[in-house]
XYZ file of C-alpha atoms in Angstrom:
644
model
C 51.727 -48.647 -67.183
C 52.135 -45.471 -69.265
C 54.706 -47.204 -71.474
C 51.923 -49.414 -72.764
C 50.546 -46.323 -74.504
C 53.659 -45.938 -76.709
C 54.021 -47.238 -80.249
C 56.633 -47.154 -82.980
C 56.538 -44.205 -85.383
C 56.291 -45.237 -89.045
C 59.295 -43.264 -90.232
C 61.639 -42.627 -87.309
C 61.087 -46.021 -85.640
C 61.043 -44.161 -82.299
C 58.433 -44.381 -79.571
C 55.690 -41.714 -79.738
C 52.638 -41.108 -77.444
C 49.775 -43.474 -78.170
C 47.149 -40.739 -78.518
C 49.179 -39.009 -81.251
C 49.775 -42.129 -83.315
C 47.945 -44.361 -85.757
C 48.600 -47.259 -83.401
C 45.483 -49.212 -84.235
C 46.914 -49.940 -87.690
C 49.966 -51.778 -86.297
C 49.882 -55.570 -86.601
C 52.091 -56.182 -83.575
C 49.254 -55.083 -81.282
C 47.802 -58.519 -82.053
C 50.640 -60.995 -81.381
C 48.362 -64.023 -81.421
C 47.909 -63.418 -85.156
C 51.164 -61.699 -86.112
C 53.876 -63.813 -84.495
C 56.900 -62.653 -86.522
C 58.376 -59.638 -84.715
C 60.688 -57.326 -86.646
C 62.718 -56.249 -83.637
C 62.793 -56.356 -79.858
C 60.829 -53.117 -79.495
C 57.712 -54.770 -80.816
C 58.077 -57.668 -78.381
C 58.386 -55.160 -75.522
C 55.062 -53.569 -76.399
C 53.348 -56.943 -76.395
C 54.706 -57.772 -72.960
C 53.669 -54.437 -71.489
C 50.122 -54.835 -72.767
C 49.953 -58.194 -71.046
C 51.006 -56.738 -67.670
C 47.555 -55.282 -66.982
C 44.875 -57.245 -65.211
C 42.041 -56.256 -62.922
C 43.412 -55.212 -59.558
C 40.669 -55.806 -57.029
C 42.140 -53.353 -54.540
C 43.893 -50.567 -56.466
C 42.143 -48.643 -59.215
C 43.725 -48.292 -62.671
C 42.215 -48.007 -66.157
C 42.526 -50.942 -68.506
C 44.876 -50.101 -71.424
C 42.914 -50.189 -74.664
C 43.501 -49.263 -78.286
C 42.653 -45.712 -79.289
C 40.130 -45.613 -82.117
C 38.594 -42.758 -84.063
C 34.854 -42.153 -84.470
C 34.598 -39.133 -86.724
C 36.356 -36.344 -84.849
C 36.144 -38.209 -81.532
C 38.922 -40.364 -80.085
C 37.953 -43.233 -77.785
C 40.007 -45.627 -75.692
C 43.644 -45.429 -74.674
C 44.288 -42.323 -72.586
C 41.001 -40.685 -73.627
C 38.310 -40.040 -70.997
C 35.350 -42.387 -70.738
C 32.948 -41.135 -73.402
C 29.254 -40.512 -72.689
C 26.562 -41.484 -75.185
C 22.825 -41.983 -75.583
C 20.305 -43.262 -78.117
C 17.497 -41.302 -79.704
C 13.970 -42.634 -79.286
C 12.489 -40.710 -82.205
C 11.444 -42.297 -85.490
C 14.645 -42.067 -87.544
C 12.565 -41.105 -90.579
C 11.246 -38.098 -88.646
C 14.244 -35.976 -89.556
C 13.172 -32.755 -87.845
C 12.385 -34.285 -84.449
C 15.462 -36.525 -84.610
C 17.738 -33.540 -85.177
C 16.060 -31.624 -82.351
C 16.444 -34.510 -79.920
C 20.057 -35.040 -80.912
C 20.801 -31.384 -80.163
C 19.194 -31.760 -76.730
C 21.427 -34.776 -76.023
C 24.484 -32.774 -77.106
C 23.441 -29.851 -74.906
C 23.177 -32.235 -71.944
C 26.751 -33.416 -72.567
C 26.397 -36.445 -74.843
C 29.385 -37.220 -77.053
C 27.795 -39.803 -79.390
C 24.182 -40.330 -80.429
C 22.760 -43.567 -81.818
C 19.725 -43.958 -84.075
C 17.829 -47.145 -84.796
C 18.254 -48.199 -88.424
C 15.789 -50.938 -89.294
C 16.253 -50.724 -93.049
C 17.824 -48.868 -95.943
C 15.269 -46.055 -95.678
C 16.320 -45.413 -92.066
C 19.983 -45.572 -93.058
C 19.348 -42.879 -95.664
C 17.449 -40.855 -93.046
C 20.401 -41.117 -90.671
C 22.500 -39.557 -93.419
C 20.026 -36.674 -93.726
C 20.071 -36.153 -89.944
C 23.858 -36.118 -90.129
C 23.863 -33.483 -92.872
C 21.394 -31.198 -91.059
C 23.388 -31.400 -87.828
C 26.558 -30.403 -89.676
C 24.711 -27.490 -91.278
C 23.850 -26.309 -87.768
C 27.466 -26.578 -86.634
C 26.978 -29.754 -84.586
C 29.849 -32.211 -85.133
C 28.738 -35.022 -82.820
C 29.387 -38.492 -84.329
C 26.293 -40.516 -85.149
C 25.847 -44.265 -84.741
C 23.477 -46.444 -86.776
C 21.962 -49.313 -84.783
C 21.453 -52.427 -86.929
C 19.406 -55.554 -86.229
C 18.496 -58.239 -88.789
C 19.380 -56.165 -91.864
C 22.991 -56.406 -93.038
C 22.091 -54.442 -96.178
C 21.133 -51.495 -93.984
C 24.528 -51.751 -92.271
C 26.265 -51.448 -95.642
C 24.383 -48.251 -96.468
C 24.735 -46.777 -92.970
C 28.519 -47.216 -93.141
C 28.557 -44.619 -95.919
C 26.348 -42.148 -94.030
C 27.470 -41.958 -90.379
C 30.647 -42.326 -88.327
C 29.845 -45.607 -86.613
C 27.642 -48.659 -87.150
C 26.532 -51.016 -84.386
C 25.861 -54.592 -85.452
C 24.480 -57.424 -83.345
C 26.267 -60.754 -83.958
C 23.133 -62.569 -82.793
C 21.063 -61.442 -85.767
C 23.533 -60.112 -88.337
C 22.808 -63.075 -90.624
C 20.048 -65.655 -90.505
C 20.438 -69.217 -89.316
C 21.100 -72.070 -91.724
C 18.782 -74.252 -89.589
C 15.544 -72.290 -89.642
C 12.781 -74.432 -88.139
C 15.270 -77.177 -87.222
C 15.696 -77.641 -83.451
C 18.345 -80.357 -83.655
C 21.847 -79.762 -82.322
C 24.385 -78.171 -84.630
C 26.984 -80.556 -85.948
C 30.549 -79.275 -86.107
C 30.170 -79.004 -89.876
C 26.954 -76.965 -89.584
C 28.462 -74.765 -86.901
C 31.413 -73.972 -89.182
C 29.207 -73.537 -92.248
C 27.196 -70.827 -90.511
C 30.431 -69.127 -89.461
C 31.517 -69.071 -93.104
C 28.160 -67.505 -93.965
C 28.893 -64.772 -91.398
C 32.372 -64.197 -92.871
C 31.030 -63.899 -96.404
C 28.567 -61.210 -95.345
C 30.710 -59.402 -92.756
C 33.946 -58.944 -94.748
C 32.384 -56.768 -97.498
C 30.869 -54.606 -94.759
C 34.307 -54.152 -93.160
C 35.747 -53.144 -96.525
C 33.072 -50.470 -96.866
C 33.856 -49.222 -93.359
C 37.557 -49.031 -94.237
C 36.785 -47.083 -97.384
C 34.659 -44.498 -95.556
C 36.617 -44.405 -92.280
C 33.632 -45.773 -90.377
C 34.063 -47.440 -87.004
C 31.889 -50.306 -85.768
C 30.515 -51.606 -82.503
C 30.162 -55.322 -82.099
C 27.234 -55.281 -79.692
C 26.383 -58.655 -78.199
C 23.052 -58.743 -76.366
C 22.112 -61.561 -74.023
C 18.551 -61.260 -75.256
C 19.446 -61.922 -78.884
C 22.147 -64.585 -78.954
C 22.019 -66.535 -82.195
C 20.411 -69.977 -82.266
C 23.826 -71.356 -83.166
C 25.498 -69.962 -80.043
C 22.555 -70.892 -77.828
C 22.683 -74.434 -79.173
C 26.418 -74.834 -78.584
C 26.960 -72.845 -75.348
C 23.526 -72.292 -73.870
C 22.149 -69.103 -72.387
C 25.521 -68.233 -70.838
C 28.307 -65.688 -70.567
C 30.508 -68.096 -72.501
C 28.043 -68.032 -75.404
C 28.109 -64.232 -75.473
C 31.904 -64.145 -75.396
C 32.268 -66.767 -78.128
C 29.800 -64.848 -80.295
C 31.918 -61.730 -79.934
C 35.303 -63.395 -80.359
C 34.527 -64.921 -83.740
C 33.565 -61.499 -85.101
C 36.764 -60.052 -83.616
C 38.729 -62.807 -85.299
C 37.370 -61.685 -88.662
C 38.178 -58.035 -87.861
C 41.748 -58.984 -86.960
C 42.217 -61.088 -90.079
C 41.013 -58.146 -92.173
C 43.320 -55.744 -90.282
C 40.283 -53.722 -89.172
C 40.947 -52.044 -85.817
C 38.299 -49.319 -85.528
C 36.186 -51.515 -83.254
C 34.302 -51.034 -79.973
C 32.715 -53.945 -78.110
C 29.695 -54.224 -75.834
C 28.269 -57.165 -73.890
C 24.845 -56.248 -72.533
C 22.135 -57.880 -70.466
C 19.480 -56.750 -67.998
C 20.998 -59.113 -65.411
C 23.705 -57.046 -63.689
C 25.558 -60.061 -62.300
C 25.746 -61.740 -65.704
C 26.651 -58.470 -67.416
C 29.635 -57.882 -65.124
C 30.846 -61.473 -65.269
C 30.510 -61.578 -69.071
C 32.555 -58.428 -69.627
C 35.215 -59.667 -67.212
C 35.366 -62.963 -69.095
C 35.616 -61.175 -72.449
C 38.470 -58.965 -71.228
C 40.318 -62.029 -69.976
C 39.833 -63.844 -73.289
C 40.989 -60.817 -75.281
C 44.059 -60.339 -73.105
C 45.047 -63.959 -73.700
C 45.278 -63.339 -77.437
C 46.594 -59.784 -77.318
C 43.406 -57.892 -78.211
C 42.774 -54.533 -76.538
C 39.656 -53.109 -78.143
C 37.820 -50.372 -76.213
C 34.664 -51.404 -74.369
C 31.180 -49.911 -74.314
C 29.332 -50.550 -71.036
C 25.611 -50.624 -70.379
C 22.807 -52.482 -68.606
C 19.906 -53.120 -70.964
C 16.291 -52.635 -69.949
C 17.284 -50.997 -66.644
C 13.924 -49.248 -66.268
C 13.215 -45.725 -65.082
C 13.351 -43.583 -61.944
C 15.148 -44.921 -58.888
C 15.240 -48.501 -60.159
C 16.808 -47.546 -63.499
C 19.474 -45.362 -61.923
C 20.415 -47.855 -59.236
C 20.496 -50.817 -61.609
C 22.652 -48.947 -64.131
C 25.039 -47.728 -61.434
C 25.382 -51.228 -59.976
C 26.299 -52.857 -63.307
C 28.296 -50.099 -64.989
C 29.844 -48.947 -61.706
C 31.125 -52.449 -60.955
C 33.104 -52.571 -64.206
C 34.315 -48.982 -63.961
C 35.593 -49.896 -60.490
C 37.590 -52.689 -62.167
C 39.134 -50.086 -64.478
C 37.130 -51.436 -67.422
C 35.171 -49.237 -69.816
C 35.880 -46.609 -72.484
C 32.342 -45.400 -73.164
C 29.038 -45.859 -71.341
C 25.356 -45.540 -72.075
C 22.864 -45.476 -69.195
C 19.628 -46.949 -70.589
C 16.584 -45.389 -68.937
C 12.923 -45.592 -69.948
C 12.917 -41.793 -70.023
C 13.878 -39.034 -72.441
C 17.404 -39.769 -73.752
C 18.840 -36.504 -72.474
C 17.942 -37.621 -68.925
C 20.513 -40.415 -69.273
C 23.469 -38.058 -69.721
C 23.707 -36.532 -66.202
C 23.523 -40.013 -64.678
C 26.337 -41.282 -66.899
C 28.508 -38.207 -66.307
C 28.139 -38.446 -62.537
C 28.945 -42.159 -62.538
C 32.115 -41.727 -64.609
C 33.249 -38.694 -62.640
C 32.701 -40.386 -59.281
C 34.648 -43.540 -60.083
C 37.482 -41.538 -61.664
C 38.023 -39.792 -58.323
C 39.779 -42.993 -57.200
C 42.790 -42.246 -59.410
C 46.132 -42.102 -57.587
C 44.612 -43.212 -54.290
C 46.775 -44.465 -51.407
C 47.901 -48.003 -52.224
C 45.927 -50.832 -50.609
C 48.059 -53.834 -49.715
C 46.179 -57.124 -49.855
C 46.450 -60.630 -51.222
C 43.792 -61.782 -53.675
C 41.820 -64.850 -52.655
C 41.212 -67.480 -55.310
C 38.185 -68.946 -53.533
C 35.625 -66.992 -55.567
C 35.413 -66.797 -59.363
C 35.151 -63.509 -61.265
C 33.196 -65.282 -63.992
C 30.450 -67.121 -62.083
C 28.532 -66.148 -58.973
C 29.049 -67.827 -55.624
C 28.427 -66.236 -52.266
C 31.160 -66.106 -49.649
C 30.497 -68.786 -47.037
C 29.549 -67.325 -43.651
C 28.186 -68.659 -40.381
C 24.523 -68.156 -39.536
C 23.879 -65.752 -36.628
C 20.158 -65.364 -36.056
C 18.927 -64.059 -39.441
C 22.339 -62.781 -40.587
C 24.791 -64.775 -42.691
C 24.580 -68.379 -43.803
C 21.807 -68.929 -46.333
C 19.817 -65.874 -45.224
C 19.199 -63.026 -47.655
C 21.256 -59.905 -46.874
C 19.736 -57.808 -44.094
C 19.157 -54.043 -44.177
C 19.967 -51.697 -41.314
C 18.221 -48.334 -41.350
C 19.930 -45.335 -39.717
C 16.799 -44.311 -37.751
C 13.124 -45.071 -37.251
C 10.751 -44.058 -40.013
C 7.526 -44.719 -41.860
C 9.017 -47.316 -44.186
C 7.417 -48.807 -47.297
C 9.767 -51.776 -46.915
C 10.511 -52.553 -43.279
C 14.246 -52.841 -42.544
C 15.531 -55.802 -40.542
C 17.343 -53.641 -37.987
C 17.466 -50.016 -36.858
C 20.625 -48.229 -35.703
C 20.026 -45.671 -32.935
C 22.555 -44.087 -30.556
C 25.249 -46.708 -31.000
C 22.869 -49.667 -30.725
C 21.288 -52.046 -33.229
C 17.598 -52.816 -32.621
C 15.713 -55.661 -34.280
C 12.026 -55.809 -35.230
C 11.199 -57.223 -31.771
C 12.798 -54.169 -30.084
C 15.740 -56.195 -28.798
C 18.779 -53.938 -28.500
C 22.431 -54.855 -29.132
C 25.432 -52.553 -28.513
C 27.947 -51.857 -31.282
C 31.547 -52.461 -30.223
C 34.765 -51.037 -31.643
C 38.042 -52.817 -32.343
C 39.381 -51.625 -28.989
C 36.447 -53.224 -27.104
C 37.265 -56.897 -27.616
C 37.223 -57.626 -23.885
C 33.748 -56.092 -23.691
C 32.527 -58.405 -26.425
C 33.882 -61.428 -24.581
C 31.866 -60.483 -21.492
C 28.664 -59.765 -23.437
C 26.095 -62.579 -23.181
C 23.842 -61.369 -26.019
C 23.293 -63.814 -28.892
C 24.422 -61.211 -31.471
C 27.392 -58.896 -31.015
C 27.994 -56.166 -33.572
C 31.608 -55.098 -34.118
C 32.505 -52.000 -36.155
C 35.760 -52.499 -38.088
C 37.803 -51.042 -40.923
C 40.435 -52.809 -42.988
C 43.211 -51.309 -40.851
C 41.707 -53.057 -37.795
C 42.138 -56.496 -39.382
C 45.308 -57.597 -37.607
C 46.371 -61.207 -37.126
C 45.099 -60.979 -33.559
C 41.715 -59.682 -34.755
C 41.448 -62.487 -37.317
C 42.226 -65.071 -34.655
C 39.529 -63.590 -32.405
C 36.942 -63.537 -35.190
C 37.590 -67.155 -36.146
C 36.805 -68.237 -32.577
C 33.719 -66.019 -32.226
C 30.464 -67.566 -33.410
C 28.195 -64.677 -32.373
C 29.945 -61.632 -33.911
C 28.632 -59.661 -36.906
C 31.024 -57.147 -38.471
C 29.878 -53.668 -39.499
C 32.492 -52.902 -42.160
C 33.280 -49.189 -42.435
C 35.602 -47.345 -44.828
C 36.804 -43.783 -45.282
C 39.318 -44.650 -47.985
C 39.430 -42.730 -51.277
C 38.843 -46.104 -52.941
C 36.341 -47.549 -50.513
C 35.424 -50.361 -52.899
C 39.038 -51.511 -53.059
C 39.535 -51.313 -49.314
C 36.341 -53.212 -48.491
C 37.251 -55.820 -51.099
C 40.638 -56.202 -49.401
C 38.843 -56.879 -46.116
C 36.749 -59.671 -47.646
C 39.682 -61.263 -49.450
C 41.678 -61.237 -46.201
C 38.826 -62.980 -44.357
C 38.648 -65.659 -47.039
C 42.395 -66.200 -47.052
C 42.195 -66.759 -43.282
C 39.169 -69.109 -43.611
C 37.181 -66.708 -41.450
C 33.409 -67.046 -41.914
C 32.225 -64.114 -39.788
C 29.197 -62.383 -41.398
C 29.815 -58.842 -42.648
C 27.387 -55.968 -43.115
C 28.695 -53.418 -45.631
C 28.465 -49.856 -44.300
C 28.781 -46.655 -46.313
C 28.101 -43.059 -45.247
C 27.413 -40.108 -47.584
C 26.700 -36.392 -47.251
C 24.194 -35.784 -50.036
C 21.131 -33.585 -50.402
C 20.299 -34.869 -53.898
C 18.485 -38.225 -53.824
C 19.497 -39.192 -57.369
C 23.136 -38.565 -56.531
C 22.890 -40.772 -53.450
C 21.269 -43.516 -55.536
C 24.089 -43.477 -58.101
C 27.070 -43.127 -55.750
C 25.946 -45.725 -53.209
C 24.914 -48.215 -55.904
C 28.326 -47.906 -57.561
C 30.102 -48.438 -54.221
C 27.993 -51.205 -52.701
C 26.508 -53.130 -55.625
C 29.838 -54.455 -56.911
C 30.570 -56.112 -53.564
C 27.325 -58.090 -53.695
C 27.972 -59.002 -57.337
C 31.350 -60.328 -56.189
C 29.562 -62.549 -53.639
C 30.427 -60.506 -50.558
C 28.166 -59.026 -47.922
C 25.532 -60.341 -45.532
C 23.790 -57.006 -45.218
C 23.935 -53.312 -45.998
C 23.913 -50.277 -43.689
C 23.502 -47.085 -45.722
C 23.735 -43.748 -43.909
C 23.425 -40.204 -45.234
C 24.158 -37.008 -43.335
C 22.321 -34.720 -45.773
C 18.650 -33.752 -46.048
C 17.401 -36.971 -47.665
C 14.779 -38.719 -45.539
C 15.489 -41.982 -43.741
C 12.653 -43.601 -45.716
C 14.335 -42.674 -49.001
C 17.719 -43.891 -47.776
C 16.128 -47.203 -46.786
C 14.525 -47.522 -50.232
C 17.933 -47.021 -51.876
C 19.482 -49.767 -49.719
C 16.802 -52.278 -50.711
C 17.070 -51.104 -54.322
C 20.801 -51.851 -54.417
C 20.262 -55.386 -53.135
C 17.556 -56.006 -55.736
C 19.654 -54.545 -58.564
C 22.578 -56.761 -57.543
C 20.152 -59.720 -57.453
C 20.951 -60.357 -53.810
C 17.464 -59.818 -52.351
C 14.065 -59.285 -53.947
C 11.823 -56.934 -51.987
C 9.517 -55.411 -54.603
C 8.170 -55.898 -58.103
C 10.958 -55.861 -60.697
C 10.277 -54.040 -63.951
C 12.543 -54.870 -66.884
C 11.777 -52.047 -69.307
C 13.727 -50.930 -72.359
C 14.729 -47.292 -72.932
C 12.810 -47.053 -76.169
C 14.018 -46.118 -79.657
C 12.622 -45.603 -83.149
C 11.475 -49.237 -83.169
C 9.217 -48.762 -80.120
C 5.595 -49.541 -80.936
C 3.872 -47.539 -78.164
C 4.403 -44.633 -75.764
C 6.857 -46.425 -73.525
C 7.023 -43.956 -70.636
C 3.238 -43.790 -70.341
C 2.858 -47.570 -70.436
C 5.623 -48.163 -67.874
C 3.948 -45.682 -65.522
C 0.511 -47.341 -65.969
C 1.822 -50.868 -65.378
C 3.853 -49.768 -62.350
C 0.845 -48.013 -60.846
C -1.232 -51.185 -61.040
C 1.358 -53.881 -60.207
C 3.984 -52.354 -57.879
C 2.472 -54.190 -54.919
C 3.253 -57.629 -56.416
C 6.482 -58.183 -54.504
C 8.901 -60.552 -56.198
C 7.124 -60.595 -59.556
C 9.179 -59.699 -62.661
C 7.423 -57.871 -65.476
C 9.116 -57.108 -68.795
C 7.954 -54.067 -70.775
C 9.559 -54.018 -74.221
C 8.967 -51.566 -77.029
C 9.604 -54.119 -79.767
C 10.569 -57.719 -80.383
C 14.307 -57.174 -81.128
C 15.542 -57.984 -77.632
C 12.144 -58.450 -76.032
C 11.866 -62.177 -75.454
C 15.549 -62.672 -74.700
C 16.110 -59.803 -72.274
C 12.938 -60.647 -70.345
C 13.716 -64.374 -70.429
C 13.564 -64.676 -66.650
C 10.565 -62.337 -66.318
C 7.288 -63.826 -65.164
C 5.246 -61.758 -67.608
C 6.056 -59.741 -70.696
C 4.366 -56.817 -72.460
C 5.937 -56.475 -75.930
C 5.199 -54.154 -78.836
C 4.067 -56.248 -81.804
C 3.141 -53.481 -84.238
C 1.844 -49.934 -84.235
C -0.807 -49.867 -81.514
C -0.530 -53.632 -81.003
C 0.866 -55.564 -78.025
C 1.654 -59.227 -77.400
C 1.606 -60.706 -73.881
C 3.973 -63.380 -72.625
C 4.165 -65.798 -69.722
C 7.878 -66.531 -69.374
C 9.021 -67.027 -73.004
C 5.616 -68.206 -74.257
C 3.401 -65.775 -76.135
C -0.160 -66.262 -74.871
C -1.969 -63.391 -76.584
C -0.967 -61.615 -79.789
C -1.749 -58.246 -81.344
C -3.936 -56.909 -78.539
C -5.033 -53.280 -79.106
C -2.817 -51.020 -77.027
C -5.725 -49.455 -75.128
C -6.722 -52.908 -73.809
C -3.262 -54.392 -73.216
C -2.611 -53.292 -69.608
C -5.931 -54.683 -68.384
C -5.311 -57.881 -70.355
C -1.918 -58.168 -68.642
C -3.587 -57.904 -65.238
C -6.130 -60.566 -66.246
C -3.250 -62.826 -67.296
C -1.474 -62.363 -63.962
C -4.686 -63.097 -62.066
C -5.505 -66.179 -64.121
C -2.118 -67.670 -63.234
C -2.617 -67.077 -59.496
C 0.111 -64.431 -59.149
C -2.153 -61.535 -58.220
C -2.902 -60.359 -54.691
C -4.534 -57.175 -53.409
């Protein structure tokens, strides 16, 4: 695998380490475009790049191109970089500089500023200059939506520019809802090329890198018309911009594919990686879950989505998007990256991948129904002890027994107690297993047992890989025994438990595995808090809804109201509306799209003004901010979704 990080030196024609080379300027890194190889060495590099694919059981980083963002290298053998986005007004130079310094002090390695227009692009340049005067060398990123002219200016002011393919240029069919013909589809692509190529030339001239940032909430009308509201549409949107970059020999590119839906986010990035590998593209990837929210929900949701891809070995930089101060995002991101990287060089896990589930579309592993576990039931939650729970768990584990809500008690057997299980007449029999217990004899027993529920334990350095191996082995053997995923931690910090457990458990539910979760912690965290984390993971992985879901953006210079205050007010009044989804968006950029599956939306429409939505339909516009929360409650009540 390390050989894939070697390239040919310009002068000596010898192999040199990837991180010390200008490898991203070499055409043979893109064999789908440059098919005439000068010698066999170039062919060898192409083949080695193609050797990597996601290994479901054994952790390894995806090989990617190394790019330069100012004085920062990203991708290749570099560590996963941590970044955040300022939520100040970009034209407020003093406060923007101060916030940037706080992000740097917290450990951020890149900082992004919203850049709505040319004035903001100029302001980003002033922020950049003041930071350099104060000895701060952190690269800055300009975030562009709708205004390609602002992107051109920003490319001369900061080290990196993020553009959104969904709104980089306007549609040729404004106000026309008819399907795109092939000719119209191609004509709009040519319009994109004509505007994008001059921008790339400016970036080349100034040494500026770019991020092609595709957001689910802002796919272009053209892509929505051709591919629908799908992962495929997001990938196609990205790939045509990458095609232009490749044709223009522009390699200083990072890619992101973001959505507030963790399952779609993971599947979309996996699909993009697969499509890029097919054509020999190895751009570094930026990971993030949009509109994750704040507090426990925001941390768990971010760890589920980002952690799933990091577990696959995918990701070169991450941004955890919280509806909090930007510097609060950095410790979460650092912990997540550090935790997953601890899986490096773990003991090899031998397993055969099952082809019965797709990486690119969700389907749940088929299991037999045992009482309320497995089959079409939602995943159950086991709590490690009795407590005063806000959300009542389905089962309690006490002294080696599982107790249901009717106080019926069931013993937990071990792999060595098979004869005891056979003699047990209870309708549910819980069996604690690890991957090493899954012998041919055990599989044969499980296939004949219609009343056994597995409690799947792991102590492996790569617990995700080992538990995945267990599920793949069951599927390969056509074994439909329900499985409850068990993980045990030793944490005294609740936020740390939220992040670690979400990264370990969430990916398995995104993959379609798991009929329940049993989360235990041997530290000082209360059983009620542990139970809340377990339910939070299931909700973040979209496996079970047990509370109100708030889809709230992290805020930026475009935000039209005090986001943190509004989120807190809406949560305080609506958190009892279990199962309802409420979107809280600072502005319209990704508002309607990212909250597309929300029941209600609260979106900034202007300074001090809010518009309210029911699904994607705007029902009330430009409501004064001080009246908007009460108006939202009235809207919920009028549609019959309110209860006390």
